[in-house]
PDB file of C-alpha atoms and ligand atoms in Angstrom:
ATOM      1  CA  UNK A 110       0.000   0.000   0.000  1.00 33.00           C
ATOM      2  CA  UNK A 111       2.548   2.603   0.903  1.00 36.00           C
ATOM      3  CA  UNK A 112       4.715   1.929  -2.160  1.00 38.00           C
ATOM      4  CA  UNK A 113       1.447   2.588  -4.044  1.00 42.00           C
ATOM      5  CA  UNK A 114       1.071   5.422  -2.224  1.00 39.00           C
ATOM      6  CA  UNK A 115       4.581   6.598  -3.267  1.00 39.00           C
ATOM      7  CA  UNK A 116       4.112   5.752  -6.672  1.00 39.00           C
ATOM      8  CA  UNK A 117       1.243   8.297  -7.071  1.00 40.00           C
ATOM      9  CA  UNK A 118       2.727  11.253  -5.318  1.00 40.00           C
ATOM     10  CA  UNK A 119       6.264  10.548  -7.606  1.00 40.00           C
ATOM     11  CA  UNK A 120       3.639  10.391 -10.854  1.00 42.00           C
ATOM     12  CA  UNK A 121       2.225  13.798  -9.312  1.00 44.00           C
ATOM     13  CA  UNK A 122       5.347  15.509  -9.065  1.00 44.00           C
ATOM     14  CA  UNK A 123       6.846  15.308 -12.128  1.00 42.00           C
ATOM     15  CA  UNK A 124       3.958  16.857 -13.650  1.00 42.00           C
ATOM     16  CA  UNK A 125       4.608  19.193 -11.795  1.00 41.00           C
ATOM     17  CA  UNK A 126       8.271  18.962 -12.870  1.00 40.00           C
ATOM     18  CA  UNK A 127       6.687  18.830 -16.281  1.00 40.00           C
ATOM     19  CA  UNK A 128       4.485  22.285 -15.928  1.00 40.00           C
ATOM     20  CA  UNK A 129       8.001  23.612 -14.573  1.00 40.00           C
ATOM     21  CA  UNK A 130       9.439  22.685 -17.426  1.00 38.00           C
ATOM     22  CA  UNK A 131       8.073  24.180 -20.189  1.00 39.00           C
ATOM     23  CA  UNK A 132       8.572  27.535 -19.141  1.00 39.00           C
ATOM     24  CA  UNK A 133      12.375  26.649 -18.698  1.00 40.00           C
ATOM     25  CA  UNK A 134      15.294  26.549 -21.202  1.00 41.00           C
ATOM     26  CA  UNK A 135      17.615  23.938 -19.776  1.00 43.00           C
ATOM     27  CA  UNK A 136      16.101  19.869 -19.645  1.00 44.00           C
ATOM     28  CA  UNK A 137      18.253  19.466 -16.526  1.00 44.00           C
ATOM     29  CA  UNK A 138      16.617  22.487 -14.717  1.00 41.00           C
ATOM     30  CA  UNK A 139      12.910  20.434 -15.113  1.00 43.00           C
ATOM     31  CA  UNK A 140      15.117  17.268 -14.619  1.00 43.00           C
ATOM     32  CA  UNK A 141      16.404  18.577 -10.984  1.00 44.00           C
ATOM     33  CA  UNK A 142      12.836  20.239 -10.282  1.00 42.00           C
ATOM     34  CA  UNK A 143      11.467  16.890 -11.156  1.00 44.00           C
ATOM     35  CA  UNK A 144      13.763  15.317  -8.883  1.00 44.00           C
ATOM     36  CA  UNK A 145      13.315  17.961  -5.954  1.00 41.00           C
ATOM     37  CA  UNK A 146       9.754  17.811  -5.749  1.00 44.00           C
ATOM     38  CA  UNK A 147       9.347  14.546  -5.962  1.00 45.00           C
ATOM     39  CA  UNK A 148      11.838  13.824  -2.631  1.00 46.00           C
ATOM     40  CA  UNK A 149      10.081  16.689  -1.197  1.00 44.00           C
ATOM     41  CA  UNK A 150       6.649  14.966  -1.868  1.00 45.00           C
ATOM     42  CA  UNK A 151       8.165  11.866  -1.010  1.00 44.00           C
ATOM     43  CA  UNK A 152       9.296  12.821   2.879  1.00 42.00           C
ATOM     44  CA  UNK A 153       5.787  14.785   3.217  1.00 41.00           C
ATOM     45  CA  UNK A 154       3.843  11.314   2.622  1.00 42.00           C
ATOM     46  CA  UNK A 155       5.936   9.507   4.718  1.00 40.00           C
ATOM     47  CA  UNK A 156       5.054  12.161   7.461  1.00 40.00           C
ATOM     48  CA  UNK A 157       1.867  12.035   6.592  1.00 39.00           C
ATOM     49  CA  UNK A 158       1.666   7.901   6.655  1.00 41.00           C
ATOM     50  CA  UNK A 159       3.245   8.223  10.332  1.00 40.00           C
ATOM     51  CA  UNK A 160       1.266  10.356  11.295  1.00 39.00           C
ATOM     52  CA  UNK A 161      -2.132   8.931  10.338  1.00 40.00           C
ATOM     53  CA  UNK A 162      -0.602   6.120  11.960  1.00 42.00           C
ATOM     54  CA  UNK A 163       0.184   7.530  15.134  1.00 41.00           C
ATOM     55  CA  UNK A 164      -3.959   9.017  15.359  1.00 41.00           C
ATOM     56  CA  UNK A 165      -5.408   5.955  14.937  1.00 43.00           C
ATOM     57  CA  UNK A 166      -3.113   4.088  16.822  1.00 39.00           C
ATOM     58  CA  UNK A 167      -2.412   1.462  14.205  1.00 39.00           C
ATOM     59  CA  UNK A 168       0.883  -0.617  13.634  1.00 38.00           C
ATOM     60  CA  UNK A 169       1.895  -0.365  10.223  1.00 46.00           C
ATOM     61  CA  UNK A 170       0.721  -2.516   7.756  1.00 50.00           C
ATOM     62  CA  UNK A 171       4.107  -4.243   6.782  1.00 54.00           C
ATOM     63  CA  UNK A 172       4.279  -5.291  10.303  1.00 88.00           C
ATOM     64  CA  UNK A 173       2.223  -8.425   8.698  1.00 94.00           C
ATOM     65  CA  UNK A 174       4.773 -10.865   7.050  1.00 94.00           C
ATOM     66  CA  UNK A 175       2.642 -13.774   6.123  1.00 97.00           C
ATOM     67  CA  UNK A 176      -1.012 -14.160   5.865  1.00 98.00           C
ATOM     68  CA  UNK A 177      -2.090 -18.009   6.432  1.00 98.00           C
ATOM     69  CA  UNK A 178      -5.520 -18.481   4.832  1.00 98.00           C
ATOM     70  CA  UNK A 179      -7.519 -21.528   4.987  1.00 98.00           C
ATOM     71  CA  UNK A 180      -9.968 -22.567   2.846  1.00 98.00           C
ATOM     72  CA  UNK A 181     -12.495 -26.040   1.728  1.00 97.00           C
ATOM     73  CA  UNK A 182     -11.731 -26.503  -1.784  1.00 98.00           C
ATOM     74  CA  UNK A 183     -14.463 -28.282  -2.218  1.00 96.00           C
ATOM     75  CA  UNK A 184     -16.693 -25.079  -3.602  1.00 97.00           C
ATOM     76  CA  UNK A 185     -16.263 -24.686  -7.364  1.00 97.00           C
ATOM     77  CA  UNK A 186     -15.945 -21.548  -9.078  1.00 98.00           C
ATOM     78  CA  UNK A 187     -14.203 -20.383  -5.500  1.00 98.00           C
ATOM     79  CA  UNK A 188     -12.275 -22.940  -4.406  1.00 98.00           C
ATOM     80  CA  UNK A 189     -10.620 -26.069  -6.191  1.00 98.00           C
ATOM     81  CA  UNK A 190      -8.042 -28.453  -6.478  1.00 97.00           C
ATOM     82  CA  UNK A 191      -5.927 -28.651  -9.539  1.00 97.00           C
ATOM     83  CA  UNK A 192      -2.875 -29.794 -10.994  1.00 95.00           C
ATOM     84  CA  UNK A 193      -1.695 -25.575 -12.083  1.00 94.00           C
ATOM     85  CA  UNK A 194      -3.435 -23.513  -9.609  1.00 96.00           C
ATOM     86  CA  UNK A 195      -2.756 -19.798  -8.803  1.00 97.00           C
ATOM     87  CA  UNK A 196      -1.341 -20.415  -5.277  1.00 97.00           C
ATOM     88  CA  UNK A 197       0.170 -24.035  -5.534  1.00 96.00           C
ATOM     89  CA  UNK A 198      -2.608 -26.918  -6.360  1.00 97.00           C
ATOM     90  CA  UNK A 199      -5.581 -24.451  -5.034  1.00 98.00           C
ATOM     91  CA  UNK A 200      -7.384 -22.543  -7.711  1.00 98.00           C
ATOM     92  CA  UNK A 201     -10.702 -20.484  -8.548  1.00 98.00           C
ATOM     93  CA  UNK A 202     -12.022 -16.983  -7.538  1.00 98.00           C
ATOM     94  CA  UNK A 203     -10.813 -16.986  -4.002  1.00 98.00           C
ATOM     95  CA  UNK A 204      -7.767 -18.351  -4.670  1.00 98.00           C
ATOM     96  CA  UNK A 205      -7.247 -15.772  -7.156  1.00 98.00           C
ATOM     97  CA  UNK A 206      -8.234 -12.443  -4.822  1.00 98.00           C
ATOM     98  CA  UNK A 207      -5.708 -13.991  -2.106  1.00 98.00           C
ATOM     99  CA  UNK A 208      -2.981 -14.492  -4.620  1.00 98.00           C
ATOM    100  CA  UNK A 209      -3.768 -10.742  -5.652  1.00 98.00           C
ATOM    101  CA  UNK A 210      -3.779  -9.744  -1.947  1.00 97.00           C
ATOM    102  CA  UNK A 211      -0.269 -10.970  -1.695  1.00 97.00           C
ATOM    103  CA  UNK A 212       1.011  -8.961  -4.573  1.00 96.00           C
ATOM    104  CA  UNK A 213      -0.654  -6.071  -3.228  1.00 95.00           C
ATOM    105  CA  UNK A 214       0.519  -5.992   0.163  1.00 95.00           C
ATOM    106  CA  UNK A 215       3.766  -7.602  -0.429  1.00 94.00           C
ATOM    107  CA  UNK A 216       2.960  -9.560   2.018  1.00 96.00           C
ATOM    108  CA  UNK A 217       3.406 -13.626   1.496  1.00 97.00           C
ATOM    109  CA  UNK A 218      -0.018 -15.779   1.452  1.00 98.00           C
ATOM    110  CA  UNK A 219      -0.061 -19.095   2.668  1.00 98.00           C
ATOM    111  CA  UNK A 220      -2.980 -21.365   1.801  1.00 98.00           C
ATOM    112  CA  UNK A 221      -4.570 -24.425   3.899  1.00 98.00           C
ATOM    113  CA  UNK A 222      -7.244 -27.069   3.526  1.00 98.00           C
ATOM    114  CA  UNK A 223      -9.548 -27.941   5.781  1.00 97.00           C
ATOM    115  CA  UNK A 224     -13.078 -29.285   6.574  1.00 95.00           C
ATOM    116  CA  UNK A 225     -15.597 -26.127   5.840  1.00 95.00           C
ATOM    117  CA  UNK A 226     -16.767 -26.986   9.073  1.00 92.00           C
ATOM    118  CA  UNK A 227     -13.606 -26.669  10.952  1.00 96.00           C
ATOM    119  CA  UNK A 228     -12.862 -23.156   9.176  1.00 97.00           C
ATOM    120  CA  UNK A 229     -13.869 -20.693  11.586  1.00 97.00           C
ATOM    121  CA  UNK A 230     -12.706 -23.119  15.036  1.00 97.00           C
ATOM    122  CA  UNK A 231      -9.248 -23.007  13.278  1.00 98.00           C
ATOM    123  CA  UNK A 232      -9.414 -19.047  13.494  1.00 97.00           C
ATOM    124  CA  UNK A 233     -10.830 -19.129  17.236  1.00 96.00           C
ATOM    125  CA  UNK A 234      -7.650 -21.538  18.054  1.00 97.00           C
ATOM    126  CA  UNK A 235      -5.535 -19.324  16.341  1.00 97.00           C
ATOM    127  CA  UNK A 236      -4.317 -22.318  14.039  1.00 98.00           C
ATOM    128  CA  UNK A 237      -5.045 -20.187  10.839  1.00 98.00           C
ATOM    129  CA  UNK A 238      -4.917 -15.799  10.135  1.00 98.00           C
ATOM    130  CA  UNK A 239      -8.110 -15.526   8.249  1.00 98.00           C
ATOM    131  CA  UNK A 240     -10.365 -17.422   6.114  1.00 98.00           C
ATOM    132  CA  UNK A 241     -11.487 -17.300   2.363  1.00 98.00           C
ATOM    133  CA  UNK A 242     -14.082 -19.897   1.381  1.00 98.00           C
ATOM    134  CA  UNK A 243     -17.053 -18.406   0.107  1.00 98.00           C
ATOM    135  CA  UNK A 244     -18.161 -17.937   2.923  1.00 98.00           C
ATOM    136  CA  UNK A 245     -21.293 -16.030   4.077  1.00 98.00           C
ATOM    137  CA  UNK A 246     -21.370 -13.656   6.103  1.00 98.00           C
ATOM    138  CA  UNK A 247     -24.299 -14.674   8.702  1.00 97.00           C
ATOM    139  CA  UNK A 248     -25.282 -13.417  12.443  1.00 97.00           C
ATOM    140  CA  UNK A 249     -24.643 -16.362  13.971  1.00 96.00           C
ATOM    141  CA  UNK A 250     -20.807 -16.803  12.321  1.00 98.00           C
ATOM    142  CA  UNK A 251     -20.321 -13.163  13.373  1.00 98.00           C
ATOM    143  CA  UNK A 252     -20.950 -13.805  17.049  1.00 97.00           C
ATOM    144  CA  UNK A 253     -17.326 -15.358  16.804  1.00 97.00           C
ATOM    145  CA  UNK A 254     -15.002 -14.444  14.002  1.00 98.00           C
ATOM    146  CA  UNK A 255     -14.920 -10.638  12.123  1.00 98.00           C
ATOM    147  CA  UNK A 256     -15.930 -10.659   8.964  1.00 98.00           C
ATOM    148  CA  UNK A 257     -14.108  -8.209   6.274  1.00 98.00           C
ATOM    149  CA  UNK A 258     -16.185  -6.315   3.776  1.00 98.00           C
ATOM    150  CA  UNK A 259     -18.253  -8.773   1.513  1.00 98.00           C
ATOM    151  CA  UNK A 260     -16.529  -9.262  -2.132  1.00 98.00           C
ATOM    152  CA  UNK A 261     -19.592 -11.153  -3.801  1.00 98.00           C
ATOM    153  CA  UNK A 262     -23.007 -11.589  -3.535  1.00 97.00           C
ATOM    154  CA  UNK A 263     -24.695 -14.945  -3.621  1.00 97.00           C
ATOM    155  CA  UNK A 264     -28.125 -17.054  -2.875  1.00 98.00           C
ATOM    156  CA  UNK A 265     -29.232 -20.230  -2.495  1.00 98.00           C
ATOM    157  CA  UNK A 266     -30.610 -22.572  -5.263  1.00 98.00           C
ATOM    158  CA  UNK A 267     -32.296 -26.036  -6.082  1.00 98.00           C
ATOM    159  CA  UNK A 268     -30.973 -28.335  -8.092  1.00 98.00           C
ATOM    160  CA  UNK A 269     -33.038 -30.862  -9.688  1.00 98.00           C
ATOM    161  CA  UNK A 270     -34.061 -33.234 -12.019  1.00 98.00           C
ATOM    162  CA  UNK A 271     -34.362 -31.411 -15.666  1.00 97.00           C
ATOM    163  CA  UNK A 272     -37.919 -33.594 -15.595  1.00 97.00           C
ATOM    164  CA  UNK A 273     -38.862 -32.335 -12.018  1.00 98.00           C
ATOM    165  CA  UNK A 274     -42.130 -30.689 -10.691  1.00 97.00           C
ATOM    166  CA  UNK A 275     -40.734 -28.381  -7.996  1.00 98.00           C
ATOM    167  CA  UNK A 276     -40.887 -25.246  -9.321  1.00 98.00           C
ATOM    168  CA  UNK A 277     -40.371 -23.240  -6.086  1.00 98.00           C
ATOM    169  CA  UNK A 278     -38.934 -23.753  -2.322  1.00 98.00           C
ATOM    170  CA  UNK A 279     -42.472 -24.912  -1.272  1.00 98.00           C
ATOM    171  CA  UNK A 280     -42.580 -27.730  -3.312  1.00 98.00           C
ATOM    172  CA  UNK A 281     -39.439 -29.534  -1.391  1.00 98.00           C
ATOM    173  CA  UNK A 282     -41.731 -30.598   1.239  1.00 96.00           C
ATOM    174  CA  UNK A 283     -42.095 -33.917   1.649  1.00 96.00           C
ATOM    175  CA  UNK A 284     -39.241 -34.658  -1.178  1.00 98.00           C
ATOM    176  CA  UNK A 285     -35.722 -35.916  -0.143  1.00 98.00           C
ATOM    177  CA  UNK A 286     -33.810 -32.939   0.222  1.00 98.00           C
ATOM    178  CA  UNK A 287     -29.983 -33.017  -0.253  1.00 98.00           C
ATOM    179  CA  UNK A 288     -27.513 -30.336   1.632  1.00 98.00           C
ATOM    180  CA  UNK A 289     -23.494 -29.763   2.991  1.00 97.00           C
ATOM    181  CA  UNK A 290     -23.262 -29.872   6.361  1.00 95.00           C
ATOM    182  CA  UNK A 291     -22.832 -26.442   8.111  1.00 95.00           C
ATOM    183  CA  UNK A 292     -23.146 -24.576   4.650  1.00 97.00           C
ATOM    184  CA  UNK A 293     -25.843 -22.222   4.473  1.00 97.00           C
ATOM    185  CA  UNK A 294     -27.974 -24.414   2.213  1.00 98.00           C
ATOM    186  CA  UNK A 295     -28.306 -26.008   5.262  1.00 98.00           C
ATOM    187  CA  UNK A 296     -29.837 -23.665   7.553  1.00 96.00           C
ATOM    188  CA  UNK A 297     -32.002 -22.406   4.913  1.00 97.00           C
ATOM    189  CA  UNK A 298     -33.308 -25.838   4.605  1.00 97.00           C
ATOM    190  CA  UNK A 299     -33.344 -26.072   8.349  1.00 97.00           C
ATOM    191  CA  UNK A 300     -35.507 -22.840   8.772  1.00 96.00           C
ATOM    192  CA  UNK A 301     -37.811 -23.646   6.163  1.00 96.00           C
ATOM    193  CA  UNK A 302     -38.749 -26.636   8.774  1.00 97.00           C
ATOM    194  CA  UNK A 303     -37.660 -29.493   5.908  1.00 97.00           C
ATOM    195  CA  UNK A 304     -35.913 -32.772   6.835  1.00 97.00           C
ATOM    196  CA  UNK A 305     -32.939 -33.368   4.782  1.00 98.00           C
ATOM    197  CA  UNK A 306     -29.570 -35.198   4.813  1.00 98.00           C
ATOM    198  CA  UNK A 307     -26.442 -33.469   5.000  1.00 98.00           C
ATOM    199  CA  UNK A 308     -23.356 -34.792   3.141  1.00 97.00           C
ATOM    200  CA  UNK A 309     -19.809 -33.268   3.514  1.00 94.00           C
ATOM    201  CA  UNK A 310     -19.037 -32.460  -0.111  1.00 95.00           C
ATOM    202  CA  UNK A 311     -21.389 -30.918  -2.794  1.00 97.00           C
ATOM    203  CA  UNK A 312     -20.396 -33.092  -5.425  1.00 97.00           C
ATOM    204  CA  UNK A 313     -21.554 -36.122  -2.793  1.00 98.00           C
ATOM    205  CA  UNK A 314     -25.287 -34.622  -2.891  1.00 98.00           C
ATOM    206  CA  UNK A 315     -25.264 -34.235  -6.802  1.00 98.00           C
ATOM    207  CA  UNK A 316     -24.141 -37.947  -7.384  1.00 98.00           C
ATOM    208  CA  UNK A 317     -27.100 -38.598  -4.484  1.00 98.00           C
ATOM    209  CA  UNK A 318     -29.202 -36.455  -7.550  1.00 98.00           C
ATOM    210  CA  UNK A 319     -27.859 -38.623 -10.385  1.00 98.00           C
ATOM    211  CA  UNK A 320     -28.766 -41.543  -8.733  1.00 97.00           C
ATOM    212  CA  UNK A 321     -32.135 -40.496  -7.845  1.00 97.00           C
ATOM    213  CA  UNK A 322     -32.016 -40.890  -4.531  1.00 97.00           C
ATOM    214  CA  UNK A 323     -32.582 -37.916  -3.610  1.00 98.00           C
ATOM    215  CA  UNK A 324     -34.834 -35.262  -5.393  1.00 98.00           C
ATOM    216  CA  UNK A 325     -33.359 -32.015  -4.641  1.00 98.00           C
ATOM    217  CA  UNK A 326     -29.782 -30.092  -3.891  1.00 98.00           C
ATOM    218  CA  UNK A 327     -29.907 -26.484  -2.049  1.00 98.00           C
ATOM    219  CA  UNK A 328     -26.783 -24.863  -2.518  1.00 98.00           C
ATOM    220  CA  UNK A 329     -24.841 -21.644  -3.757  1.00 98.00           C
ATOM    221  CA  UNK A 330     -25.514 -20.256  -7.319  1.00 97.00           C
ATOM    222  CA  UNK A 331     -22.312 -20.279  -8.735  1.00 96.00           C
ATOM    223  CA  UNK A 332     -21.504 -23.802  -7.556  1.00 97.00           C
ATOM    224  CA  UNK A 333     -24.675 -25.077  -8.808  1.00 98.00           C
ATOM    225  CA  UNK A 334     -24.224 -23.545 -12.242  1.00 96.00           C
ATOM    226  CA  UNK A 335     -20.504 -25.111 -11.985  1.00 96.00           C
ATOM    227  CA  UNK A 336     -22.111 -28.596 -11.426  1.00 97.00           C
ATOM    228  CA  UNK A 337     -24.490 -28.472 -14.149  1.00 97.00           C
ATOM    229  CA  UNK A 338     -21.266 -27.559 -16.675  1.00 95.00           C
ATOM    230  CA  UNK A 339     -20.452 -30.640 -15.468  1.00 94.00           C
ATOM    231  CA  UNK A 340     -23.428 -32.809 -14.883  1.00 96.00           C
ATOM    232  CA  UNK A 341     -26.067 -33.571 -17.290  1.00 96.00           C
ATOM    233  CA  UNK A 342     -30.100 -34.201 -16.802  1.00 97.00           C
ATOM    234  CA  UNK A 343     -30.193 -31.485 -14.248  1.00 98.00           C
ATOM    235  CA  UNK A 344     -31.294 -28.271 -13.711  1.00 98.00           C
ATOM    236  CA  UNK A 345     -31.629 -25.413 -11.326  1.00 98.00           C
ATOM    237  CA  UNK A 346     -34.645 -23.563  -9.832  1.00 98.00           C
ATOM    238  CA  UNK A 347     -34.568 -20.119  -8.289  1.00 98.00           C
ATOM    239  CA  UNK A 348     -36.949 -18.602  -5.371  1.00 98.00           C
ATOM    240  CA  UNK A 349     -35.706 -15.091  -4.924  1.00 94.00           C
ATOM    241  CA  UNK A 350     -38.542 -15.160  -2.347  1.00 94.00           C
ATOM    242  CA  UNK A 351     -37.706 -17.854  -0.091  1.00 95.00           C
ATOM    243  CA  UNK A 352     -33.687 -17.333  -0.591  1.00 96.00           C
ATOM    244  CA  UNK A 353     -32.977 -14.578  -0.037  1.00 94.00           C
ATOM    245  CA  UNK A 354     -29.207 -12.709  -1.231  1.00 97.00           C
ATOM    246  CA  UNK A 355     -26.015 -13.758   0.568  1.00 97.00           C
ATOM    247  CA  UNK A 356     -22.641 -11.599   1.065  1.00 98.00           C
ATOM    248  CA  UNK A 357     -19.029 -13.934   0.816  1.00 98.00           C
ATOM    249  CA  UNK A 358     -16.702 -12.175   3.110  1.00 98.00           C
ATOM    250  CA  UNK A 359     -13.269 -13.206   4.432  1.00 98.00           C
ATOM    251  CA  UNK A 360     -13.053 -13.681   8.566  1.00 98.00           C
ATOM    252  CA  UNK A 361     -10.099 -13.135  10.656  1.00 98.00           C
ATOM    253  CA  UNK A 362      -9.854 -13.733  14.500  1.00 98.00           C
ATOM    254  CA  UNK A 363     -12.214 -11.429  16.978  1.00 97.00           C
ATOM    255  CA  UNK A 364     -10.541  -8.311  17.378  1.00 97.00           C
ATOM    256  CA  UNK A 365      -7.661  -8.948  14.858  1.00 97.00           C
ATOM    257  CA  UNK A 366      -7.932  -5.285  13.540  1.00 96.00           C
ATOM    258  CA  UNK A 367      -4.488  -4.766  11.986  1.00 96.00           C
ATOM    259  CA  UNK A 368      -5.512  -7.934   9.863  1.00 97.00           C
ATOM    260  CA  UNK A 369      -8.908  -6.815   8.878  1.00 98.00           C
ATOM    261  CA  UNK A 370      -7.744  -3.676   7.889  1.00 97.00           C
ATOM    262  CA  UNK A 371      -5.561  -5.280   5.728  1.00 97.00           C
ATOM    263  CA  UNK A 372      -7.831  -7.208   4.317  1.00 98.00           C
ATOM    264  CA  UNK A 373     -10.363  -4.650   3.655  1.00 98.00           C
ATOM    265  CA  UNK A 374      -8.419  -2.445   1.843  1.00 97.00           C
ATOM    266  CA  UNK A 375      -6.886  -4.774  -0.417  1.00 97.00           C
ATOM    267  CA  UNK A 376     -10.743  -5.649  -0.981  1.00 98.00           C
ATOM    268  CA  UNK A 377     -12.559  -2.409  -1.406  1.00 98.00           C
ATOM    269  CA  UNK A 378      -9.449  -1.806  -3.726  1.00 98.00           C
ATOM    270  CA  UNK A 379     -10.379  -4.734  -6.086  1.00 98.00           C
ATOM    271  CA  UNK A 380     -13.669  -3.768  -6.170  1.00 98.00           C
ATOM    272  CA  UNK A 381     -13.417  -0.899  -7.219  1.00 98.00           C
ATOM    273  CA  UNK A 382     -11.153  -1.006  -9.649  1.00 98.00           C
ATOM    274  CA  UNK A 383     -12.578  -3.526 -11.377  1.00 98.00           C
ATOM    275  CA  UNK A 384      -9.967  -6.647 -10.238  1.00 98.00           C
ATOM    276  CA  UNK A 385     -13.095  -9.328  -8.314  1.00 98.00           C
ATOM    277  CA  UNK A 386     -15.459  -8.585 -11.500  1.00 97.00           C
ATOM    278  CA  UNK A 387     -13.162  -9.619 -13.476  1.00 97.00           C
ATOM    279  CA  UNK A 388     -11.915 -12.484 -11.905  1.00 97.00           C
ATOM    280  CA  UNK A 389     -15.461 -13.696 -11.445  1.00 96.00           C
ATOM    281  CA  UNK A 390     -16.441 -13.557 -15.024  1.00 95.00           C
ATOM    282  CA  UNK A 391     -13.203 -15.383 -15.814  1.00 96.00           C
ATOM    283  CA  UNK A 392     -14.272 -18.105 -13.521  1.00 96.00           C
ATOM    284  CA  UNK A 393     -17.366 -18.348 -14.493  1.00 92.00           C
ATOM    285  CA  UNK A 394     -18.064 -17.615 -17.713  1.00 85.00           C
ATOM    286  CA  UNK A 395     -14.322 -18.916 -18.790  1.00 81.00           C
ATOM    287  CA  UNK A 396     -13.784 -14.672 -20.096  1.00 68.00           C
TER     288      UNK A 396
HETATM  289  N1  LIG B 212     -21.776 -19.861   1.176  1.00 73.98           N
HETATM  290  C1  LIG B 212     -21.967 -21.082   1.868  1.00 73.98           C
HETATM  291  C2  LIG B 212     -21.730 -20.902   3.347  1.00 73.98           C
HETATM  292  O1  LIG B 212     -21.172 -19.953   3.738  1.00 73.98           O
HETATM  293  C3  LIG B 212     -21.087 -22.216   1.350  1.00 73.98           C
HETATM  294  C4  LIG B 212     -19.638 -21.900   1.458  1.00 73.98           C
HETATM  295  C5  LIG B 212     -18.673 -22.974   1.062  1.00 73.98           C
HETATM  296  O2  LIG B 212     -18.962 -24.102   0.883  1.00 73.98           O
HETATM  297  N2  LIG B 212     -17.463 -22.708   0.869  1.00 73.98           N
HETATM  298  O3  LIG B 212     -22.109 -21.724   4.126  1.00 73.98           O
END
């Protein structure tokens, strides 16, 4: 961040150099004024970094060496295995953003695997720095990890049968309903008052699908639309009505400010200029 920083006041002053220039006979006169102001500039934003610093009481960013992430790569366009990913054998969207984060910052990324259900226990223990598994960002998760600002916006589908009758979330009742454990396909399911049976991978509840023993999948939209690439026969029905929209968001450790902050600058950075869009489309729409 601060190099960025840097970067921009040096660009600043030597157009200023530049205006200085043209009035001026001598290319090392707007060469030396280039090179004045822009040490001048330089020391005033360092002052100025310090002191923000010193007001708000933060350590400095680069006081963060290595970020270990953990995440279930189990959750297609986000999170997967492969033989080339972007950070070692773990690639998709997520992957992607926390390989980005690292360039960023300059700060080194390390990535884990683990159970989605273990994810936010691991942060509690202190085993892991922060996680990034499409998560959502829920009331209940917040009680005991900090979320970061949300990056992408979600809901919840069904996936069925291309020949199937349910049309909406209503017509799951009394039909074999398919979730993941402790995703929140789950707890929609859950507070819809529907049995189901919960299965620790997504791609376990599809084959349940295929093999018709089971006659519906609730899960996120971009996986689902990930396992019908791959899957044929099925298809997916939406209920904007009884799912409602869902915010992914990173979590770090209660109180693990200097982190977060991190974090959410890196993030409201790549939305805004443009970096998550695009790395969503590429993942899933192959742009
Ligand atoms: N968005 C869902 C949840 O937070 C699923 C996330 C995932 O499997 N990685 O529960």
């Amino acid at each position: 961040m601060k190099k960025r920083v840097l970067a921009m006041v040096l660009a600043a002053a030597m157009g200023t150099a530049m205006l200085a220039g043209c009035g001026s006979s001598s290319d090392d006169t707007a060469a030396d004024a280039a090179s004045t102001a822009a040490s001048e500039t330089e020391e005033a934003a360092e002052t100025a970094t310090s002191e923000a610093e010193a007001e708000d009481g933060e350590t400095a960013e680069t006081s963060i060496e290595k970020i270990v992430f953990a995440t279930n790569p189990e959750f297609p366009p986000f999170e997967f295995i492969t033989t080339d990913g972007v950070i070692g054998e773990y690639d998709g969207i997520d992957m992607a953003i926390a390989a980005e984060i690292g360039e960023r910052t300059g700060v080194e990324v390390e990535m884990q695997s683990m159970e989605f259900d273990s994810l936010l226990v691991a942060l509690q223990n202190g085993q892991i720095d922060a996680t990034i598994a499409g998560m959502t960002v829920t009331d209940e998760r917040a009680k005991t990890v900090d979320f970061t600002t949300a990056y992408y916006t979600a809901t919840q589908v069904m996936i069925v049968a291309e020949d199937s009758d349910i049309a909406s979330a209503a017509d799951m009742e009394g039909k074999v309903i398919s979730v993941v454990q402790g995703y929140t396909g789950e707890t929609v399911v859950q507070d819809l008052g529907y049995e189901y049976q919960a299965f620790k991978k997504g791609t376990e509840c599809i084959m349940e699908l295929l093999n018709g023993k089971c006659d519906v999948v609730v899960i996120d939209s971009a996986t689902a639309e990930k396992y019908l690439e791959d899957n044929s026969g099925l298809k997916i029905v939406e209920d904007e009505e009884a799912f409602g929209a869902e915010e992914y968001a990173m979590a770090v450790a209660k109180g693990n400010t200097e982190l977060l902050d991190l974090l959410n600058n890196a993030i409201e950075e790549m939305l805004s200029d443009g970096t998550i869009s695009e790395l969503s489309a590429k993942y899933i729409d192959g742009e």
